[in-house]
Coordinates of C-alpha atoms in Angstrom, one line a residue:
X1 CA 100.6 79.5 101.4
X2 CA 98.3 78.9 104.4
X3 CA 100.0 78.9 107.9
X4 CA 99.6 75.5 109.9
X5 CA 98.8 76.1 113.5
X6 CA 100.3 73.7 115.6
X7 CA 99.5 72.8 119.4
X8 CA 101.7 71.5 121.9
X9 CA 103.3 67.8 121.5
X10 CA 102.0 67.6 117.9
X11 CA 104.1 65.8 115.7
X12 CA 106.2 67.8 113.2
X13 CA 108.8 65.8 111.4
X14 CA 111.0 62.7 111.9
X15 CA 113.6 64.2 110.0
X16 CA 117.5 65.7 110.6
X17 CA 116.8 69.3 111.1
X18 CA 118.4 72.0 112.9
X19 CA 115.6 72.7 116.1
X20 CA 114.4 76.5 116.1
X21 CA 112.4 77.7 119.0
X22 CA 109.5 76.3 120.9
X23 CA 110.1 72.5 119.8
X24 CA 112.0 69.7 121.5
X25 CA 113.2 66.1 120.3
X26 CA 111.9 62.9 121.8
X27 CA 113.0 59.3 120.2
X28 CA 114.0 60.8 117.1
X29 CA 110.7 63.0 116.5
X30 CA 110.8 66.7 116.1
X31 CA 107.5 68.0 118.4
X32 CA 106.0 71.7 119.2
X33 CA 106.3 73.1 123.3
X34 CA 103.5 75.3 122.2
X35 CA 100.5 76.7 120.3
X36 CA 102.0 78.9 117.1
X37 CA 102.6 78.8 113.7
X38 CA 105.0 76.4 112.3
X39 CA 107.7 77.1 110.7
X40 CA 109.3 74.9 108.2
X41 CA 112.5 74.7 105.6
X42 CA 114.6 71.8 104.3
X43 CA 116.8 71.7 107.1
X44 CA 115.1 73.6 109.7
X45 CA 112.4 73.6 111.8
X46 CA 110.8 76.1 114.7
X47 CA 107.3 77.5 116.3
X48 CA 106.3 81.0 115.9
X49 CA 105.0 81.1 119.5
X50 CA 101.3 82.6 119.1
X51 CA 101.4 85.9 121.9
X52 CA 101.5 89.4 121.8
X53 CA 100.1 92.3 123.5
X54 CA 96.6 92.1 123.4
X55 CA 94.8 93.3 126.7
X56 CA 91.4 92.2 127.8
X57 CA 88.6 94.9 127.1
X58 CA 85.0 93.9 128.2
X59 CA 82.9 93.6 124.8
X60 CA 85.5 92.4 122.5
X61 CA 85.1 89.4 120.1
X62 CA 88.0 86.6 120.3
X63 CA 89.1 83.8 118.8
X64 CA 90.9 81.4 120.6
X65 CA 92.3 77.8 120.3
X66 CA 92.2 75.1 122.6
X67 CA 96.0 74.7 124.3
X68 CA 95.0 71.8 127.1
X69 CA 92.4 70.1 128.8
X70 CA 91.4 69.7 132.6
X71 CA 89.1 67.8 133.9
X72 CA 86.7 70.1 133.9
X73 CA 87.4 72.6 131.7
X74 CA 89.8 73.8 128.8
X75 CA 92.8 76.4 128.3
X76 CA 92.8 78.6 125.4
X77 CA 95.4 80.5 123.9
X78 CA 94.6 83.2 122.2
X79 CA 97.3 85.5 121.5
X80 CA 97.7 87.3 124.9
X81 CA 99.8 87.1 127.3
X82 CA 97.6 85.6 129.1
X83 CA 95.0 82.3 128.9
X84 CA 91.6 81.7 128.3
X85 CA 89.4 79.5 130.6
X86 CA 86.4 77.5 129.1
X87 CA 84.6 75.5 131.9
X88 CA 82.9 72.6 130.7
X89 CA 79.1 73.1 131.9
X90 CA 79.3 76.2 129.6
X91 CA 79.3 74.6 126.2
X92 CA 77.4 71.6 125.3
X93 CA 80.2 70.2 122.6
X94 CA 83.3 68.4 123.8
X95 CA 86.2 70.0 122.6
X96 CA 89.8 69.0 121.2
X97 CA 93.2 70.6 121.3
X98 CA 93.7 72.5 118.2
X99 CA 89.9 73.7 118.2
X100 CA 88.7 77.0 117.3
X101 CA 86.1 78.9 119.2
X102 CA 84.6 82.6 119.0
X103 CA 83.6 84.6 122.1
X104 CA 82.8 87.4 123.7
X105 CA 85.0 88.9 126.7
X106 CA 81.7 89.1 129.2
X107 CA 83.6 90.6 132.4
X108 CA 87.0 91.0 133.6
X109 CA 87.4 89.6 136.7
X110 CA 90.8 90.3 137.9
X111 CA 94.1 91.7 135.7
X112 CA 95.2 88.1 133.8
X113 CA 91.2 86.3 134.4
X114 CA 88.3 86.8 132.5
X115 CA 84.4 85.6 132.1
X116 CA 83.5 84.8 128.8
X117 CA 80.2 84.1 127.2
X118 CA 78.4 83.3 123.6
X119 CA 81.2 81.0 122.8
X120 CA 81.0 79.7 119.2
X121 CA 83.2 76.4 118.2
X122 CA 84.1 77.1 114.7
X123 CA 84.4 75.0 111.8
X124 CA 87.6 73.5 110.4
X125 CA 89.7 76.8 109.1
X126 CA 92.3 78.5 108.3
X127 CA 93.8 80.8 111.1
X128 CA 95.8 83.9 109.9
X129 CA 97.6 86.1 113.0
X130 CA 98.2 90.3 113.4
X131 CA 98.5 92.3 115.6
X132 CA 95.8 93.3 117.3
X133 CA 95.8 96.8 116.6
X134 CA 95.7 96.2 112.7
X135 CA 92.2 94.8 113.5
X136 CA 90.0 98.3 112.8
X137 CA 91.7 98.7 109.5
X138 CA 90.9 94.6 108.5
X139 CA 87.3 95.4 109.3
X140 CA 87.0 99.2 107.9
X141 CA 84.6 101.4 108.3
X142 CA 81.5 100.0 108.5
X143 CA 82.7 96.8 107.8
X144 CA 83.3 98.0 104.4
X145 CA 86.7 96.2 104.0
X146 CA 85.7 93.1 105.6
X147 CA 82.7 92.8 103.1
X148 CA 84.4 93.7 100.3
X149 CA 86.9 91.1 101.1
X150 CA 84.4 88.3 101.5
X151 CA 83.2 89.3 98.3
X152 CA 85.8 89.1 95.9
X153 CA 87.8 86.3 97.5
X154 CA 84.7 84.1 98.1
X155 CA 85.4 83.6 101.4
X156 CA 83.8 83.2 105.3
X157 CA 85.9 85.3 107.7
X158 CA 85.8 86.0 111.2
X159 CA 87.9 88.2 112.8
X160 CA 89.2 88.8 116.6
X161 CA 89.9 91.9 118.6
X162 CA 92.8 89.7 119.6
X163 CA 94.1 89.8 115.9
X164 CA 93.0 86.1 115.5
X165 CA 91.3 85.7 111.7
X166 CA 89.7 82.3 111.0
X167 CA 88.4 81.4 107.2
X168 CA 87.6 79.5 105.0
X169 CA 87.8 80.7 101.4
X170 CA 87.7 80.1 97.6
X171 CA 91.3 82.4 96.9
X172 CA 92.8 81.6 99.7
X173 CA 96.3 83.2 98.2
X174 CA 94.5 86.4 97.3
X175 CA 93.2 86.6 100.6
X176 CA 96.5 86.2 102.4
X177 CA 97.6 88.8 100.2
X178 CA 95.1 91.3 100.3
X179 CA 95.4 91.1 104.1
X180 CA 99.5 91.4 104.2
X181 CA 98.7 94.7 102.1
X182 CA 96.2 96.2 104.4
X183 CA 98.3 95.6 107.4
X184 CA 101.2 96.7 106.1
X185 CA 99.8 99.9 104.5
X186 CA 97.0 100.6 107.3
X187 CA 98.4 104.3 107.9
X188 CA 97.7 104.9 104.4
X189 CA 94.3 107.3 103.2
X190 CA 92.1 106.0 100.6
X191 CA 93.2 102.1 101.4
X192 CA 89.7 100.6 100.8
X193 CA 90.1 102.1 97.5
X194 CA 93.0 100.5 96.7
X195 CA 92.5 96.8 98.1
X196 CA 89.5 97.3 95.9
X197 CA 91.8 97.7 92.6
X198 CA 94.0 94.9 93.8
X199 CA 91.3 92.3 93.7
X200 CA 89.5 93.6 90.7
X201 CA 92.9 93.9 88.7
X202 CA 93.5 91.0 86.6
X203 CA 97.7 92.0 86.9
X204 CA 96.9 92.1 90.6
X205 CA 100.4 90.6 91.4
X206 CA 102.4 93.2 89.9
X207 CA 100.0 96.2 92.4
X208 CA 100.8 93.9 95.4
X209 CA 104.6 93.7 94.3
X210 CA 104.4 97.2 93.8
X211 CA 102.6 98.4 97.0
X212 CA 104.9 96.0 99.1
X213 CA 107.7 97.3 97.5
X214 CA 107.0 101.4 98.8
X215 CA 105.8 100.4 101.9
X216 CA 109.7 98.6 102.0
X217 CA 110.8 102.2 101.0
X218 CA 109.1 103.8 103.1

């Protein structure tokens, strides 16, 4: 099932449910305090709050989404600790909270600011979140898993050094999959390989049951 992002004051339920983290009651209406990834049951309802421990490095490609707006420019969140800053004059569309944009990390210009450039707004997606130091293994070597993934899932996928990953995709469920078995088996030799059987195998639920299960035993 594909995770809903969710940005601060969006509406989440009018419902009786117990309130988890990051969401607070007004009138009667359950609403999110932040940008992360809703979470939802029959009587419950919460916010996986969308930071971790990325740390700037000059070069890296990020994916962000848009958090708030000032008047003249817009605040990103983007699985840091810290905030992304996207002045107006430097993109020619408007944007709108819940937006997703690409871009580079141009310079760092003090220990929680940075410069950005080649910013990219991209189309309506899917957003899947890691950590970021999964990232390598999602891409492989040569960007042989990353291919191979937009291959046999059908699928347009961009990945963040900040362990954002927007697409868009055909098999969306094999997708999620195959990426819950690379990050959870990303120590592992010979892993391409493997992802490779799981999404040729026509009984590919019983290897992903199975692979889950050892890394559990492990």
């Amino acid at each position: 099932m594909d995770k809903k992002i969710v940005v601060p004051g969006e509406f989440l339920t009018d419902l009786r449910k117990k309130m988890g983290p990051n969401v607070y009651q007004e009138n009667g209406k359950i609403y999110s305090s932040v940008v992360g990834i809703l979470s939802e049951t029959e009587d419950s309802v919460s916010v996986i709050a969308l930071n971790g421990s990325y740390i700037n490095k000059q070069g890296d490609g990020v994916i962000g989404i848009v958090k708030s707006e000032t008047p003249n420019g817009y605040f990103l969140e983007y699985n840091s600790p810290y905030e992304l800053y996207i002045p107006k004059n430097a993109i020619t569309k408007e944007l709108k909270i819940g937006d997703i944009i690409f871009a580079r990390i141009k310079e760092i210009t003090s220990y929680d600011s940075v410069e950005i450039d080649n910013i990219n707004v991209l189309p309506k997606g899917n957003i899947y979140v890691t950590s970021c130091v999964k990232v390598p293994r999602l891409i492989g070597k040569n960007n042989s898993m990353i291919d191979m993934l937009k291959q046999y899932t059908q699928s347009n996928i961009v990945i963040g050094k900040n362990g954002l990953i927007w697409y868009t995709s055909k098999k969306p469920e094999l997708l999620e999959k195959a990426f819950q078995l690379i990050i959870n088996n990303s120590q592992k030799s010979n892993l391409t390989d493997n992802i490779k059987k799981f999404l040729e195998n026509t009984n590919s639920e019983k290897i992903w049951h199975d692979m889950m299960v050892e890394k559990m035993m492990n």
